[in-house]
Coordinates of C-alpha atoms and ligand atoms in Angstrom, one line a residue:
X1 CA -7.4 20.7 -3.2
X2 CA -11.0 21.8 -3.3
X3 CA -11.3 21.5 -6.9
X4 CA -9.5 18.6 -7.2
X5 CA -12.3 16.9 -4.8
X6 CA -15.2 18.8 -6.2
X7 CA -14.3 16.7 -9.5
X8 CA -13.5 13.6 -7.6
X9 CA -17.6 13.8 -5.8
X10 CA -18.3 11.9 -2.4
X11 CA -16.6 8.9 -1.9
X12 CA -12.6 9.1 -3.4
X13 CA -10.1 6.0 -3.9
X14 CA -6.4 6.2 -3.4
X15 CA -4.4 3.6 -4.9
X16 CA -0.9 3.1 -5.3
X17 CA 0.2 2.7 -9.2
X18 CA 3.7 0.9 -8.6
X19 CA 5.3 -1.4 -6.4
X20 CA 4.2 0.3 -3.0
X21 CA 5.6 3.3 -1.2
X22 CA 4.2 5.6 -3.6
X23 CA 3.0 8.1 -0.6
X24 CA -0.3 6.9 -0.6
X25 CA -0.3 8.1 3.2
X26 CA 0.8 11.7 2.7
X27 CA -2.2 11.9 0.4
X28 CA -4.9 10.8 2.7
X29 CA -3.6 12.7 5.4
X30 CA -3.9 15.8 3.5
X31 CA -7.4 14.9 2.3
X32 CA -8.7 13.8 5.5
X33 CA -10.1 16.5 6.8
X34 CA -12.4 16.8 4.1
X35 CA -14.2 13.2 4.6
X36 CA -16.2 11.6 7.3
X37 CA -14.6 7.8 7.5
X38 CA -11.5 7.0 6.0
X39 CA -11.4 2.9 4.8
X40 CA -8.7 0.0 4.9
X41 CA -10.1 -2.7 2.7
X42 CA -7.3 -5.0 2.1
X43 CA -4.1 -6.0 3.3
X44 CA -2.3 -5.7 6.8
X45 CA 0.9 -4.6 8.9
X46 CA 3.0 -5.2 5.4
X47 CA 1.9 -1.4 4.5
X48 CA 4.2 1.3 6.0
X49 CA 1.8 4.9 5.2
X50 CA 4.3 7.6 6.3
X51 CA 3.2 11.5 7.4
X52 CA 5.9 13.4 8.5
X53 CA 4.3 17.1 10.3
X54 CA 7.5 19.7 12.4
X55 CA 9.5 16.9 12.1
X56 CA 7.8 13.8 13.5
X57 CA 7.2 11.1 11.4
X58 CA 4.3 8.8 12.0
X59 CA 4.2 5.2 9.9
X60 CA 0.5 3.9 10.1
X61 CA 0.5 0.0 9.2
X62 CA -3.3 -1.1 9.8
X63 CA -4.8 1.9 11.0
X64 CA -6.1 4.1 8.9
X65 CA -3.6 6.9 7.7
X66 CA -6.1 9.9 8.8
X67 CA -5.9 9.4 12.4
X68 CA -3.8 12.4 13.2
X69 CA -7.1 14.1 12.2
X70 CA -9.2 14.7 15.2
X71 CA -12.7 14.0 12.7
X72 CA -12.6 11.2 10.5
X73 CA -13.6 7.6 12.0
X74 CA -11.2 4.7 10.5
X75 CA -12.6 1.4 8.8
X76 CA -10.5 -1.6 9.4
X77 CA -12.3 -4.1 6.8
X78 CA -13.8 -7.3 5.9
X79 CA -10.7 -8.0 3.3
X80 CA -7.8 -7.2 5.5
X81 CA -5.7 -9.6 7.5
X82 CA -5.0 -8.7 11.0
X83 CA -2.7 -9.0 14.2
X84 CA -4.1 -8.4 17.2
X85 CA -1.4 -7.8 19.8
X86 CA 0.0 -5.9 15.9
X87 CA -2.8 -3.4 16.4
X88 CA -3.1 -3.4 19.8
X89 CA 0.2 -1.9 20.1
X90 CA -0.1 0.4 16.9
X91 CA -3.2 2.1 18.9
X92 CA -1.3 1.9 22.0
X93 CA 1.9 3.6 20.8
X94 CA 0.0 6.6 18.6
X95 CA -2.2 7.1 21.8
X96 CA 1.0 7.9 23.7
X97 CA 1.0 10.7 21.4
X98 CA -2.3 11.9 22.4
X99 CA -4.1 10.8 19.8
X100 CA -7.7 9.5 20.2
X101 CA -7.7 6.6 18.4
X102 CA -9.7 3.4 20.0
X103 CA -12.6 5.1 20.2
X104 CA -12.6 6.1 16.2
X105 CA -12.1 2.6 14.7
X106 CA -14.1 0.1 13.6
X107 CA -12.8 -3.0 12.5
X108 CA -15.0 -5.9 10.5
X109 CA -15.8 -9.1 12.8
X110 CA -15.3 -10.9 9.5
X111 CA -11.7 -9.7 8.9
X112 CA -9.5 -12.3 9.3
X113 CA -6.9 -13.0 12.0
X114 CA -3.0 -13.2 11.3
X115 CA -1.6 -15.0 14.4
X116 CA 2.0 -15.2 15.6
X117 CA 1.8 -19.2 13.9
X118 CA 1.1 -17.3 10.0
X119 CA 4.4 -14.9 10.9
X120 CA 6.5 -17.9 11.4
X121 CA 5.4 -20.0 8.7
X122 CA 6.0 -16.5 6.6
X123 CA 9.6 -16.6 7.7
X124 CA 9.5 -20.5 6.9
X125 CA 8.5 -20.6 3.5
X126 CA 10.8 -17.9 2.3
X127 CA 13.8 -19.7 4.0
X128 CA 12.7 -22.9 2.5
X129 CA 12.3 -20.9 -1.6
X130 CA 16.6 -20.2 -1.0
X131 CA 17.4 -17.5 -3.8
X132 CA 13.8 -17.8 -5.6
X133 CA 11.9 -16.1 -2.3
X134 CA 9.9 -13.4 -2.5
X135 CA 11.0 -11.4 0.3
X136 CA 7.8 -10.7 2.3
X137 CA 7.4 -8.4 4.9
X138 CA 7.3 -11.3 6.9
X139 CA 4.1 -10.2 8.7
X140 CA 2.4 -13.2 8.0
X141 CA 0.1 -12.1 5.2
X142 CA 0.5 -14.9 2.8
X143 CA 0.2 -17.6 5.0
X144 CA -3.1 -16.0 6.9
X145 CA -4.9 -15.4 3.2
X146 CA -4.2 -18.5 2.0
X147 CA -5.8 -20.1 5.5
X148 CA -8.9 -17.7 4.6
X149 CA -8.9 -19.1 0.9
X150 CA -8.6 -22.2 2.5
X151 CA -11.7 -21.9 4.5
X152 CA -9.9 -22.6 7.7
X153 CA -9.2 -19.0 8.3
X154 CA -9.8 -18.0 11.9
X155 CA -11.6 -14.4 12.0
X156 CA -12.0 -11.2 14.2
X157 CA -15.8 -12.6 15.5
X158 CA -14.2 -15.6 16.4
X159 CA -12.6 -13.8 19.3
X160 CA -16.3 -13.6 21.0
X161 CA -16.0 -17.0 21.8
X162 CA -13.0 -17.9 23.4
X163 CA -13.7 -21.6 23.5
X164 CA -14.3 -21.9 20.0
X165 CA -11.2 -19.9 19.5
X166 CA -9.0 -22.1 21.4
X167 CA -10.7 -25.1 19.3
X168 CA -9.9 -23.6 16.2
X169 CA -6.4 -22.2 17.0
X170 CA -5.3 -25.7 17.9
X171 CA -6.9 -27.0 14.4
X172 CA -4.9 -24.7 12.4
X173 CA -1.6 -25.2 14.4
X174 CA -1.8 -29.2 13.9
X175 CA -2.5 -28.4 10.6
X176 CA 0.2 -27.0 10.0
X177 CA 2.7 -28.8 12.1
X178 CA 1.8 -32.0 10.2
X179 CA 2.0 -30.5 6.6
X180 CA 4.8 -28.4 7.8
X181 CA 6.7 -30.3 10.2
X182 CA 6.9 -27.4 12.3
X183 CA 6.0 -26.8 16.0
X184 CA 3.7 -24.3 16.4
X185 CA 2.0 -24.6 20.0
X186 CA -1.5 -23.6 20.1
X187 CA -1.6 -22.6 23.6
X188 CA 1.1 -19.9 23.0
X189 CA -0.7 -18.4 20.2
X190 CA -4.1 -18.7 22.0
X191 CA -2.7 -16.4 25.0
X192 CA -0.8 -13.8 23.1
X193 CA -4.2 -13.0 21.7
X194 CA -6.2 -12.9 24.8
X195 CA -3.6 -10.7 25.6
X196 CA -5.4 -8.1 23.7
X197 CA -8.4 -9.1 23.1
X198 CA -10.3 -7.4 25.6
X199 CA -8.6 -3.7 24.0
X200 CA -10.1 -5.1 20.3
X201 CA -13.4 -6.3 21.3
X202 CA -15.3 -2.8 21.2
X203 CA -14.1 -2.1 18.1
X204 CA -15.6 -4.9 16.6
X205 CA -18.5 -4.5 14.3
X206 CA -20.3 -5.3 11.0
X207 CA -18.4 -2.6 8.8
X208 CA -20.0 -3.7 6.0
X209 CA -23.7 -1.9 7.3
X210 CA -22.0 1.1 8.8
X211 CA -20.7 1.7 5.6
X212 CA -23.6 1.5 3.4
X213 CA -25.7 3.0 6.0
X214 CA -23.1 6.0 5.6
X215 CA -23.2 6.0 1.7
X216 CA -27.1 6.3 1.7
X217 CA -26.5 9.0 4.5
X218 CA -24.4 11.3 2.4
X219 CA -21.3 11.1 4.1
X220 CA -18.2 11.3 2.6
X221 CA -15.7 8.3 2.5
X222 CA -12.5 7.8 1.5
X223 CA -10.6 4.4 0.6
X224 CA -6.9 4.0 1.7
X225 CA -5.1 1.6 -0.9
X226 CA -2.2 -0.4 0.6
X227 CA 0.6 -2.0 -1.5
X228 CA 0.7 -1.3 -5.0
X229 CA -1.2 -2.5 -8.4
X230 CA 2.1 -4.1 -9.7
X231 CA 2.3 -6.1 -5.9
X232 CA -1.8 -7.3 -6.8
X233 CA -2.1 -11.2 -6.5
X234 CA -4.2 -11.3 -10.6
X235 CA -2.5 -7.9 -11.9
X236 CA 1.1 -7.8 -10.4
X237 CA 4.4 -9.3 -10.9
X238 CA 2.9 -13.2 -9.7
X239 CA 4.6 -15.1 -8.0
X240 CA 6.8 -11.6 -6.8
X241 CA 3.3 -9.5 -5.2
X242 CA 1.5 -9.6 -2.1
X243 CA -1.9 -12.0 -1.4
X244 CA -4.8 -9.8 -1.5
X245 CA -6.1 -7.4 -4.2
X246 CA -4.9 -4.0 -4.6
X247 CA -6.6 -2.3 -7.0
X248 CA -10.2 -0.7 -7.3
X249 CA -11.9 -4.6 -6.9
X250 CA -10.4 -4.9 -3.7
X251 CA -12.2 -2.2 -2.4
X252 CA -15.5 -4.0 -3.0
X253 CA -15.2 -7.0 -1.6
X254 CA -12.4 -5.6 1.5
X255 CA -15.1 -3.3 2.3
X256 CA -18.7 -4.8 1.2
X257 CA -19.3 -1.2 -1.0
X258 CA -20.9 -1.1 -4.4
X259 CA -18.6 -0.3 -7.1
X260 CA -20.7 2.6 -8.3
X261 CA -20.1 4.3 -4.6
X262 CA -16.4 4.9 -5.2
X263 CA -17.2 8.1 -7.4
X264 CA -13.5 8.7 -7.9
X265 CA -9.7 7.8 -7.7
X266 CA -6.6 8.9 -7.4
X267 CA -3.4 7.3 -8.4
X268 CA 0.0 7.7 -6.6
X269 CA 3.0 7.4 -8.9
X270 CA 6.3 8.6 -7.3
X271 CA 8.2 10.2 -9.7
X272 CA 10.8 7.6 -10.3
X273 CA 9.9 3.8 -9.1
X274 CA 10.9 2.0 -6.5
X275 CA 10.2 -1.9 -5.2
X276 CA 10.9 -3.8 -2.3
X277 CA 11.9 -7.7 -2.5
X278 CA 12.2 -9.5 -5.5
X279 CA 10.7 -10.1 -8.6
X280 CA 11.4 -8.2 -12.0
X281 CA 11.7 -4.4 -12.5
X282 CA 12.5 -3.6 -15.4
X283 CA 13.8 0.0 -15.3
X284 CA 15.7 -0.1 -12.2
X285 CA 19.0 1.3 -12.1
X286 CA 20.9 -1.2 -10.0
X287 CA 24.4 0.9 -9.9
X288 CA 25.9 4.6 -8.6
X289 CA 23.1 6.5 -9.6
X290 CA 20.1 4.5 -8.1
X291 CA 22.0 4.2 -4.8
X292 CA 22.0 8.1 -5.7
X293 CA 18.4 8.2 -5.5
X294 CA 18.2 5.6 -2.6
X295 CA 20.3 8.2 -0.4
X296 CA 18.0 11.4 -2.0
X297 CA 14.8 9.9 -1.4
X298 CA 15.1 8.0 1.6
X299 CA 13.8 4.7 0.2
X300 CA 14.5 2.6 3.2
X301 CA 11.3 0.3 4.0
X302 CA 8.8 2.0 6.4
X303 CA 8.1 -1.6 7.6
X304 CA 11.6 -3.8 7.4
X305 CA 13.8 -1.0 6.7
X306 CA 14.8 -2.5 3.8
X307 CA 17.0 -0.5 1.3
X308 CA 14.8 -0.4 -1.8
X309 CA 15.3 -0.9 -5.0
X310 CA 15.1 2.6 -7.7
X311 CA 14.7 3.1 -11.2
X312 CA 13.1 5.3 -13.6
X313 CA 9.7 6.2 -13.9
X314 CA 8.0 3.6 -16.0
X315 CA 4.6 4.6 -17.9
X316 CA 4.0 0.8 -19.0
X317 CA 3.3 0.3 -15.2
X318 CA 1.4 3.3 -14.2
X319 CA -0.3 3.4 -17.6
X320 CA -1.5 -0.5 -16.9
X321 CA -2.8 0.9 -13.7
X322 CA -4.5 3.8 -14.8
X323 CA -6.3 1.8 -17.2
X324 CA -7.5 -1.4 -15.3
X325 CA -8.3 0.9 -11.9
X326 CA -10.2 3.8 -14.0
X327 CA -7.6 6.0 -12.4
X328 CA -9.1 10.0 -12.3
X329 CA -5.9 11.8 -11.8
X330 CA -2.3 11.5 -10.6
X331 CA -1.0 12.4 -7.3
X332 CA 3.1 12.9 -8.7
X333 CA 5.5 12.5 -5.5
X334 CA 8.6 12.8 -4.4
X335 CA 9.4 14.9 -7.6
X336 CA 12.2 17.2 -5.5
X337 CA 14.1 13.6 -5.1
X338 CA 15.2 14.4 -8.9
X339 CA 16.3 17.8 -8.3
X340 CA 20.2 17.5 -9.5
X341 CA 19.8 15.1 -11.7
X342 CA 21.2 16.2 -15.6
X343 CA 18.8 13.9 -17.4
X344 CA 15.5 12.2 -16.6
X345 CA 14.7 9.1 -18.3
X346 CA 10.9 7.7 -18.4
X347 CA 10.2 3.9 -19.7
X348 CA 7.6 4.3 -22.3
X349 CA 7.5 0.8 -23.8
X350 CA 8.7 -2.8 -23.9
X351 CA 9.2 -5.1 -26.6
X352 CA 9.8 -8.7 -26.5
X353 CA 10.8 -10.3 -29.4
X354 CA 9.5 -6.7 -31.4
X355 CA 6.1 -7.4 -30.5
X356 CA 4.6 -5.1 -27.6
X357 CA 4.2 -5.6 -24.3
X358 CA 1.5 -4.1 -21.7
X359 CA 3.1 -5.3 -18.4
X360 CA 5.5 -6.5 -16.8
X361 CA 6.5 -10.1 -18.2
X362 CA 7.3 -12.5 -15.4
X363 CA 9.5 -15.1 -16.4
X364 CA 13.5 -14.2 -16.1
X365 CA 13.8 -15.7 -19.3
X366 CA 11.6 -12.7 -20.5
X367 CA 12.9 -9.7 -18.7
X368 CA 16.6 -10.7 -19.8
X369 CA 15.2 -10.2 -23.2
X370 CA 13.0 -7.4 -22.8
X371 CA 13.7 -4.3 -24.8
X372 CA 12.5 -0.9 -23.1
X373 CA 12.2 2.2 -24.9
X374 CA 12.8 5.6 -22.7
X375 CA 12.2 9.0 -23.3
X376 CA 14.6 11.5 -21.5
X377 CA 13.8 14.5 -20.0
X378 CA 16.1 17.2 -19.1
X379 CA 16.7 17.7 -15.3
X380 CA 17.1 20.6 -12.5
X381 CA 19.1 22.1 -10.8
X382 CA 17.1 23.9 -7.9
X383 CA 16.1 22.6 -5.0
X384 CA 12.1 22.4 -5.0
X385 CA 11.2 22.5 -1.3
X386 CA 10.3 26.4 -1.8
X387 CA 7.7 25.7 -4.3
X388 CA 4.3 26.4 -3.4
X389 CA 2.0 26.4 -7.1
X390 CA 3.1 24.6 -10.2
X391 CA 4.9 27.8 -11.8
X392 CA 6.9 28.0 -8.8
X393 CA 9.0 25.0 -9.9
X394 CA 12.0 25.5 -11.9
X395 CA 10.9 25.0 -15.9
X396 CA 12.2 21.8 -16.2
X397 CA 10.9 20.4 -13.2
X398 CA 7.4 21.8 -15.1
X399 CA 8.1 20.0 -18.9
X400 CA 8.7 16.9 -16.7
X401 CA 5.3 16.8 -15.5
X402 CA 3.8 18.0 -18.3
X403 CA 5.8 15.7 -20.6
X404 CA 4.4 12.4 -18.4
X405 CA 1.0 13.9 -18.1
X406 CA 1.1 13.4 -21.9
X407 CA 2.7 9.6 -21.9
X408 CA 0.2 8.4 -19.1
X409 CA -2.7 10.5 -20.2
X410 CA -4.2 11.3 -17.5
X411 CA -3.9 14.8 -15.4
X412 CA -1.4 14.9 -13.0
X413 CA -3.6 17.1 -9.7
X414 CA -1.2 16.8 -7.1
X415 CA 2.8 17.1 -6.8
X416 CA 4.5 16.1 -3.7
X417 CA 8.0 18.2 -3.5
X418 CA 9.4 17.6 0.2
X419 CA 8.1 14.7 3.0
X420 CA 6.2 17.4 5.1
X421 CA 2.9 16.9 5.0
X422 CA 2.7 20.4 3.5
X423 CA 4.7 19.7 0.9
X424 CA 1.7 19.5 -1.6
X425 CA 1.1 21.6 -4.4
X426 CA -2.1 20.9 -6.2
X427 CA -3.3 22.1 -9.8
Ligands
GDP501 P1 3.1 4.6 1.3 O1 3.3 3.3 1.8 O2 2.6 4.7 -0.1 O3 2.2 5.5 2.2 O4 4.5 5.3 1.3 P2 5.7 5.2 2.4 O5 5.3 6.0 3.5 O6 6.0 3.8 2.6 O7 6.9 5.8 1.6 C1 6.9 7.1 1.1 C2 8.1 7.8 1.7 O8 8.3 9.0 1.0 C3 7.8 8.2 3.1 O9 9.0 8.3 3.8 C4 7.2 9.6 2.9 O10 7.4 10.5 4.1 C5 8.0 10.2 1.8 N1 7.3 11.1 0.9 C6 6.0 11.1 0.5 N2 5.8 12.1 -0.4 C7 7.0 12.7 -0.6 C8 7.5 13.8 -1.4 O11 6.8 14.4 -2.2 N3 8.8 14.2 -1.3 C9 9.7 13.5 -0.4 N4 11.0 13.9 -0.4 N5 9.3 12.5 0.4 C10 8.0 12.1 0.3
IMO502 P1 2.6 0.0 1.3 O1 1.1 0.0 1.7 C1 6.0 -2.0 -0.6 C2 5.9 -6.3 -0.9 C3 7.0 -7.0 -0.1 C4 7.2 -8.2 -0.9 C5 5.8 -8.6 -1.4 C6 5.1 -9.6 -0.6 O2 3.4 0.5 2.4 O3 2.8 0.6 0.0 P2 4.0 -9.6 1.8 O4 4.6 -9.3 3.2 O5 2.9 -8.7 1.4 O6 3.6 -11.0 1.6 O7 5.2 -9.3 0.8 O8 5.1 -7.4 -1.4 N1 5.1 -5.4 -0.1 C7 5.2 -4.0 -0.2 N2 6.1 -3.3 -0.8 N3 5.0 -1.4 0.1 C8 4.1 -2.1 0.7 O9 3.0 -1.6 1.3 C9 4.2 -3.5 0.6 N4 3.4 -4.6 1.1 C10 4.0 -5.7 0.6 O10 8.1 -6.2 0.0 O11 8.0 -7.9 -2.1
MG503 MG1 4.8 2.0 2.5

């Protein structure tokens, strides 16, 4: 691990590569120790960050994965969306566990606020798109950027002024009622925040300085990805992603750092691919042997408990996000998921029409016709939960990650090979 963060120098991104639930939490729970403030910068309760440690599992959705870490002080920024009572509670409940965590987190006034009203639209719009929705989290994210991109957006300094608030609150809500014809009742959402507000107050503050103050001070910072590069509102599968910015960009403006401050990155590509809700995928397996993968690897939302979706490994996806993110090196997971498996398949490329394609298309019309080209890989046998360094793993488990290290290009450091958080081999 050392090396791998000597090469990395002082401030080191984690981003996910695929359609979220890579493991980006495992990761940063594993690094934190090693870094001084560990940074949200976009996003909100849709992310689900797992760390399971003797058997408990902890699922972080706003606050920052590194918390069971008694050091590191957690950045809640300018470019995520958040719920108050949401993140009242999340404090609340890993407190219970004796966890310090109010008095470690800072979160941006100018982050903006997802009320109650933003869940229910959420849950409005996807009933009104029938068979085409997206199948959102539901948390309200969509419908709380778009008020931000909207310039009506209601932020976190906004609860300084209660009167103001109320003003506002009842604004958006008639806004929306008309436009909508929904009833959304101001007064409701007005107290379920002041609920709570007096526990968010304190940590209210301008990020954006702490931050740069910290850079120039020599401390070390890390940035906590949420969703994946495929879910990106530019980059992703549009309309099928999220509404904020995933990838490295996101980091600048969710946070108010310069690019040249994020010195390096690492990318988290599970070892097969999984998605959530709808939009294309074009290597999924949808039959017996991605439900056998469901079942091996647990891919149930950490949010919604959704079953999701599983198919191969596909390089056209990591190897977009390598590229456009300036990805450093790969953190594999979940590669013991495989074990039993006779063959291994990888998606190397796609063709439409013979010509070559770089991502994802995202018309239906498209992905009925796209051609993918795999490369197969022979599988294992052995379980991998034993393995502690990279020749530990059975040799085929080893020409697997050698053999994608070779179709993405770029060095796979880290291989997750069990959910414990010490489950972490590193080369
Ligand atoms: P995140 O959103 O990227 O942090 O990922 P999630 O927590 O939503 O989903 C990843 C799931 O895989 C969680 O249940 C993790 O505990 C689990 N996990 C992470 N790495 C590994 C691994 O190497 N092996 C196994 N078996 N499980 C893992
Ligand atoms: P983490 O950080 C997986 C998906 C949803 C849906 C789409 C839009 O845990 O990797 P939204 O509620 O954001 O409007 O939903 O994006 N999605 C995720 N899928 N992991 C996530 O986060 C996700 N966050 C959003 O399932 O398809
Ligand atoms: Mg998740």
């Amino acid at each position: 691990m050392k090396k791998l963060l000597n090469d990395l120098g002082q401030n080191v991104a984690i981003l996910g590569t695929q359609w979220g639930d890579e493991g980006k939490g495992k990761l940063v729970d594993a690094l934190a120790p090693n870094f001084d403030i560990v940074c949200r910068s976009a996003g909100g309760a849709n992310a689900g960050h797992t760390i399971v440690t003797e058997g408990k599992k902890f699922v972080f959705h706003v606050v920052p994965s590194s918390m069971l870490h008694a050091s590191p002080i957690g950045v809640i920024g300018n470019g995520t969306v958040v719920s108050i009572p949401d993140l009242s509670k999340e404090i609340e409940e890993l407190e219970q566990n004796g966890l310090e965590i109010a008095s470690r987190i800072k979160l941006s006034l100018r982050a903006h606020i997802i009320f109650d009203f933003h869940k229910k639209i959420d849950a409005e719009l996807e009933g009104r798109k029938g068979d085409q929705k997206i199948g959102t989290t539901c948390r309200g994210i969509g419908p709380a950027y778009t008020d931000k991109i909207s310039r009506m957006g209601i932020r976190c300094e906004d609860l300084l002024d209660t009167e103001l608030l109320l003003e506002k609150i009842t604004q958006n809500c008639e806004f929306h009622n008309k436009n909508l014809g929904m009833s959304l009742d101001s007064k409701h959402e007005f107290d379920i925040v002041m609920e709570h507000r007096e526990k968010i107050k304190p940590l209210l503050s301008d990020t954006r300085k702490f931050l740069n103050d910290a850079i120039h001070a020599g401390k070390k910072l890390m940035f906590e990805g949420a969703q994946g590069f495929f879910l990106d509102i530019d980059h992703g599968t549009y309309p099928f992603v999220t509404s904020s910015s995933t990838g490295v960009g996101g980091i600048c403006t969710g946070l108010g750092v310069p690019p040249k401050s994020i010195s390096g990155i690492i990318g988290i590509a599970k070892a097969y691919t999984t998605r959530v809700g709808s939009g294309p995928f074009p290597s999924e397996l949808d039959d017996q042997l991605g439900e056998q993968i469901r079942q091996a690897g647990g891919e149930f939302g950490a949010t919604t408990g959704r079953p999701r979706r599983c198919g191969w490994f596909d390089a056209v996806v990591v190897n977009n996000s390598i590229e456009t993110n300036g990805i450093d090196a790969i953190n594999l997971t979940k590669l013991d998921v495989l074990s039993g498996l006779p063959e291994i398949k990888v998606a190397t490329k796609y063709f439409l029409d013979d010509t070559e394609l770089f991502t994802v298309p995202t018309t239906r019309k498209a992905n009925r016709k796209l051609k993918i080209q795999y490369e197969t890989f022979p599988g294992w046998e052995d379980s991998l939960g034993q393995c502690k360094t990279f020749e530990d793993l059975p040799k085929n488990a080893q020409a697997y990650v050698l053999g994608l290290e070779k179709i993405i290009q770029t060095p796979i450091r880290a291989i997750g090979v069990g959910q414990d958080r010490n489950d972490l081999i590193f080369r």
